[in-house]
PDB file of C-alpha atoms in Angstrom:
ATOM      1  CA  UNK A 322     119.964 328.899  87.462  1.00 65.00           C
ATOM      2  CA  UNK A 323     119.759 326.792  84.575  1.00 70.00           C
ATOM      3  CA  UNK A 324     117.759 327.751  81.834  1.00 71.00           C
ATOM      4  CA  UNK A 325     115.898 324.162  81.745  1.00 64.00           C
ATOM      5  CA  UNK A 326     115.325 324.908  85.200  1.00 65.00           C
ATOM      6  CA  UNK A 327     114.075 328.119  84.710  1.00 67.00           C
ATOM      7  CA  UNK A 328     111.564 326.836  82.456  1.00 63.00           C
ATOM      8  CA  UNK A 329     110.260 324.510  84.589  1.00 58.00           C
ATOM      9  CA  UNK A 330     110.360 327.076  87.333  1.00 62.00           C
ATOM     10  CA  UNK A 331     108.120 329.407  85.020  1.00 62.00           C
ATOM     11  CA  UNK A 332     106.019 326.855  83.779  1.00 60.00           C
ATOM     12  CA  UNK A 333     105.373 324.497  86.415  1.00 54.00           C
ATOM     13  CA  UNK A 334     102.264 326.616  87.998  1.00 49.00           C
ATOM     14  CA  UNK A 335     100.226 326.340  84.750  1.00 52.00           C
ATOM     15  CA  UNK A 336      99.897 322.760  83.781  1.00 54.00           C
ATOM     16  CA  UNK A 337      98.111 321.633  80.094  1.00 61.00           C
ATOM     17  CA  UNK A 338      94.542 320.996  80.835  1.00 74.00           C
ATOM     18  CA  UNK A 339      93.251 318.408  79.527  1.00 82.00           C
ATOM     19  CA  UNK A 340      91.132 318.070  76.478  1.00 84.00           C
ATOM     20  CA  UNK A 341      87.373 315.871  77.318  1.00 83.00           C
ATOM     21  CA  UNK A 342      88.570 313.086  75.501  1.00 83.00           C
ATOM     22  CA  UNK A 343      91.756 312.829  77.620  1.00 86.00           C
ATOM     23  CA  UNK A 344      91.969 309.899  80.176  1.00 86.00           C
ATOM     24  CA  UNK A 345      93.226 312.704  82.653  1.00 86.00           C
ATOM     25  CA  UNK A 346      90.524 314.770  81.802  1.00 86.00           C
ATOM     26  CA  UNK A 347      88.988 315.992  85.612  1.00 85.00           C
ATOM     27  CA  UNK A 348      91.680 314.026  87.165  1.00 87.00           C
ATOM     28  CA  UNK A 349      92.953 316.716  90.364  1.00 89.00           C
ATOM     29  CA  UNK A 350      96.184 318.260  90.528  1.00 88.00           C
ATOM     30  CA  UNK A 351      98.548 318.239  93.637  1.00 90.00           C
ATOM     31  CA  UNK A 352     101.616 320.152  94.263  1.00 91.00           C
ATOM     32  CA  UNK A 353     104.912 319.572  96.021  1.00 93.00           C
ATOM     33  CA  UNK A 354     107.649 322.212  97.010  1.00 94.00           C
ATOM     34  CA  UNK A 355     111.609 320.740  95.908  1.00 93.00           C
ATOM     35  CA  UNK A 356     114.138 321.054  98.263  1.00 94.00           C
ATOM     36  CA  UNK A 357     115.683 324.047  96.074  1.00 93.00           C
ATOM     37  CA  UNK A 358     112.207 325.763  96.527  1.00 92.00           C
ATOM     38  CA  UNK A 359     110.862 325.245  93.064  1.00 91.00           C
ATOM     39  CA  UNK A 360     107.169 324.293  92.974  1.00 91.00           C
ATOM     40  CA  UNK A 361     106.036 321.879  91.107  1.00 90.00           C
ATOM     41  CA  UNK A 362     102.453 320.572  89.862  1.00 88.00           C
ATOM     42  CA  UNK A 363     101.654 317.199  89.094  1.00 89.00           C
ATOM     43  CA  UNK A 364      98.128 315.171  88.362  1.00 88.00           C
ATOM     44  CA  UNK A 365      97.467 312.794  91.022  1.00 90.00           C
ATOM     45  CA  UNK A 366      96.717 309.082  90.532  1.00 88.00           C
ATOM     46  CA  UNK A 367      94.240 307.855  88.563  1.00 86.00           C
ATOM     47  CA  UNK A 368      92.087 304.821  89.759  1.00 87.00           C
ATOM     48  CA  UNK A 369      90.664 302.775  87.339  1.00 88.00           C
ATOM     49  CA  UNK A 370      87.152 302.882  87.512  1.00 89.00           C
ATOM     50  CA  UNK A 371      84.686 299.849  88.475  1.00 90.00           C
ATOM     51  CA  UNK A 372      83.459 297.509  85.956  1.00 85.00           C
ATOM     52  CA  UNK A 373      79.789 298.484  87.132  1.00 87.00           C
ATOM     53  CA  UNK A 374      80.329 301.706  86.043  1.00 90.00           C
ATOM     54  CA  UNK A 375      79.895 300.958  82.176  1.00 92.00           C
ATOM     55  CA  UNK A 376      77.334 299.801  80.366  1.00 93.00           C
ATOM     56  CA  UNK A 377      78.303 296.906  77.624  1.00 93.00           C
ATOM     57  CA  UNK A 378      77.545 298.048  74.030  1.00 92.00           C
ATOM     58  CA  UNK A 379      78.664 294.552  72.490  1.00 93.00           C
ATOM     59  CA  UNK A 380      81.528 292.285  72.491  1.00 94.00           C
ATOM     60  CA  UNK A 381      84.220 291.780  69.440  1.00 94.00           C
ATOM     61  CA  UNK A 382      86.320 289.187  68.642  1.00 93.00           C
ATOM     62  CA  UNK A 383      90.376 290.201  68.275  1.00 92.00           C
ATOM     63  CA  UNK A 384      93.473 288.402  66.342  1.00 90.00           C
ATOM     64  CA  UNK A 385      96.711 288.060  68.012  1.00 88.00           C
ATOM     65  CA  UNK A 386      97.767 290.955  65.545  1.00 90.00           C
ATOM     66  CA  UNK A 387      95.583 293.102  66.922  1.00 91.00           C
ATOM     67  CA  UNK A 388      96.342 296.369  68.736  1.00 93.00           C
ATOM     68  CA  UNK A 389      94.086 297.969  71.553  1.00 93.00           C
ATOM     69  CA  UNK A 390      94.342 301.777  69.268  1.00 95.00           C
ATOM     70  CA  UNK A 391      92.788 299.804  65.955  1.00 94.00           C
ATOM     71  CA  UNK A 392      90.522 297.984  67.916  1.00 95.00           C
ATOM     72  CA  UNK A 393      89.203 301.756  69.277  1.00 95.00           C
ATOM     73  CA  UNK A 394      89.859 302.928  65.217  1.00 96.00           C
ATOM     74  CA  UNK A 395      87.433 300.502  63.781  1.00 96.00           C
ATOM     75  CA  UNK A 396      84.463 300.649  66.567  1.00 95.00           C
ATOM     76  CA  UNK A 397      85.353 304.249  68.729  1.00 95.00           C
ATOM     77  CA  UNK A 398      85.903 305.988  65.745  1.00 95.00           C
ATOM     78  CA  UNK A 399      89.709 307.309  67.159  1.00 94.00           C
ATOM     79  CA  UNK A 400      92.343 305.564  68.059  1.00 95.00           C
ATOM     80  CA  UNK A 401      93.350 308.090  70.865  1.00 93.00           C
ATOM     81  CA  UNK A 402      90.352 305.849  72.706  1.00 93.00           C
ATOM     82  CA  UNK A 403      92.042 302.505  73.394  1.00 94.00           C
ATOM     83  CA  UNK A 404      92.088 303.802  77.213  1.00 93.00           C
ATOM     84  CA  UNK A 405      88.322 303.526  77.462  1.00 93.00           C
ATOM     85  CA  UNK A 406      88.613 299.965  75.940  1.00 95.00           C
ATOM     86  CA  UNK A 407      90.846 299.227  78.525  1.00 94.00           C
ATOM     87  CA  UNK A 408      88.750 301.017  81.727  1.00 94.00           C
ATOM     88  CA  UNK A 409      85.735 299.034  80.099  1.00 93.00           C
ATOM     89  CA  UNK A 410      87.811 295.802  79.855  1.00 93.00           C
ATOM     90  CA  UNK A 411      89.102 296.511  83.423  1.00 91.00           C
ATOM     91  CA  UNK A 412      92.464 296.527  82.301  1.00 91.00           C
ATOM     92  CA  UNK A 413      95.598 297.914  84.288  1.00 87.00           C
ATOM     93  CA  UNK A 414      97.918 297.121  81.181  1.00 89.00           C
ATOM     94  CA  UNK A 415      96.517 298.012  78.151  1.00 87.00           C
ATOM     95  CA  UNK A 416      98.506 295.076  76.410  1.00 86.00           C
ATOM     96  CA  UNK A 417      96.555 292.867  78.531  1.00 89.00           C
ATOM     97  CA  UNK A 418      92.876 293.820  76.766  1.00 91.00           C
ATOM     98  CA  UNK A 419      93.839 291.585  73.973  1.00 92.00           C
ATOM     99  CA  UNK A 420      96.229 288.807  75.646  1.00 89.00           C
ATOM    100  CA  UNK A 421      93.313 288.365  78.164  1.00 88.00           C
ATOM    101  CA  UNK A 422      91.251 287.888  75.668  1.00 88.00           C
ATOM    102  CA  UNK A 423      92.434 285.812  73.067  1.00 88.00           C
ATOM    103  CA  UNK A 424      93.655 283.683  76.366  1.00 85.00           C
ATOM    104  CA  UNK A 425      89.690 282.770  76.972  1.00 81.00           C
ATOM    105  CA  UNK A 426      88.198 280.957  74.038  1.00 76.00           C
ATOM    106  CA  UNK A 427      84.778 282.148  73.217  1.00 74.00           C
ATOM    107  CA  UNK A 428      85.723 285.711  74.475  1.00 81.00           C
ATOM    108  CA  UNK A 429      86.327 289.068  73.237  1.00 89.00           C
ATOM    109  CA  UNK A 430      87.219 292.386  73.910  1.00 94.00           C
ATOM    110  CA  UNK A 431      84.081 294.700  75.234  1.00 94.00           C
ATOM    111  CA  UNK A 432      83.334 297.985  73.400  1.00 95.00           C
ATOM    112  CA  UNK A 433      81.656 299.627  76.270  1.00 94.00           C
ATOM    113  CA  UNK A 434      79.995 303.624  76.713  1.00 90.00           C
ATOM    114  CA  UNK A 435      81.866 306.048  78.744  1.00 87.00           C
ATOM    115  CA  UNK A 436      82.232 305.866  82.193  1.00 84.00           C
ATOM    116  CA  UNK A 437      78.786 306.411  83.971  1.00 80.00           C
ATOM    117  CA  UNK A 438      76.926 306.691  80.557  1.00 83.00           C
ATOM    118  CA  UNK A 439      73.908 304.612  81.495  1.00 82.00           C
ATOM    119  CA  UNK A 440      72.508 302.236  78.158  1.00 77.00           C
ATOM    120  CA  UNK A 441      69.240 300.841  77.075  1.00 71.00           C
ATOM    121  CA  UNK A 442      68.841 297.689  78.583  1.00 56.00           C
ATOM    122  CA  UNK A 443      66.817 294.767  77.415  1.00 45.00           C
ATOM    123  CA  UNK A 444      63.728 295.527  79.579  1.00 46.00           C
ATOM    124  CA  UNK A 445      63.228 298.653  78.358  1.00 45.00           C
TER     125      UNK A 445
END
């Protein structure tokens, strides 16, 4: 055997986890048997979530120079973030966020609360 695929033979049981602020954080891991008989573990897909499930915390406007990590710099506080711009902005593409919405005049890009994190709303 190889000693790449000995690594992977090794290693392939004990997969990274995922830090909290990871997109792939809780996402489930599957695992398939090769035809050589190496095992192999791999995250399964991850849906994006439903627009219902965030709550808006305000909308911004973006330049065509913009970039989905600077956006999530200036109002996340990391850049590593942009993803939850994205899931908020129920974007597939993240390149999309900003196309989409410098494509609607008038609109912006929403800065939203994690997944599930309920806000205040205006009734209260």
């Amino acid at each position: 055997m190889d000693p790449v695929q000995a690594f992977l033979q090794a290693n392939a049981l004990t997969p990274a986890p995922h830090a909290p602020g990871s997109r792939y954080y809780g996402v489930p891991t599957a695992q398939m048997t090769t035809p050589d008989g190496m095992t192999v573990v791999y995250l399964r897909r991850r849906f994006l979530p439903p627009s219902s499930a965030f709550s808006v915390l305000k909308t911004v406007a973006v330049a065509p120079d913009d970039r989905l990590d600077s956006v999530a710099a200036q109002h996340l506080g990391d850049p590593l973030q942009w993803w939850r711009i994205a899931d908020g902005n129920g974007a597939m593409l993240p390149e999309a966020v900003i196309a989409d919405a410098l494509g609607q005049p008038g609109a912006g890009v929403v800065i939203t609360l994690p997944e599930g994190v309920a806000g205040v709303s205006d009734a209260d």
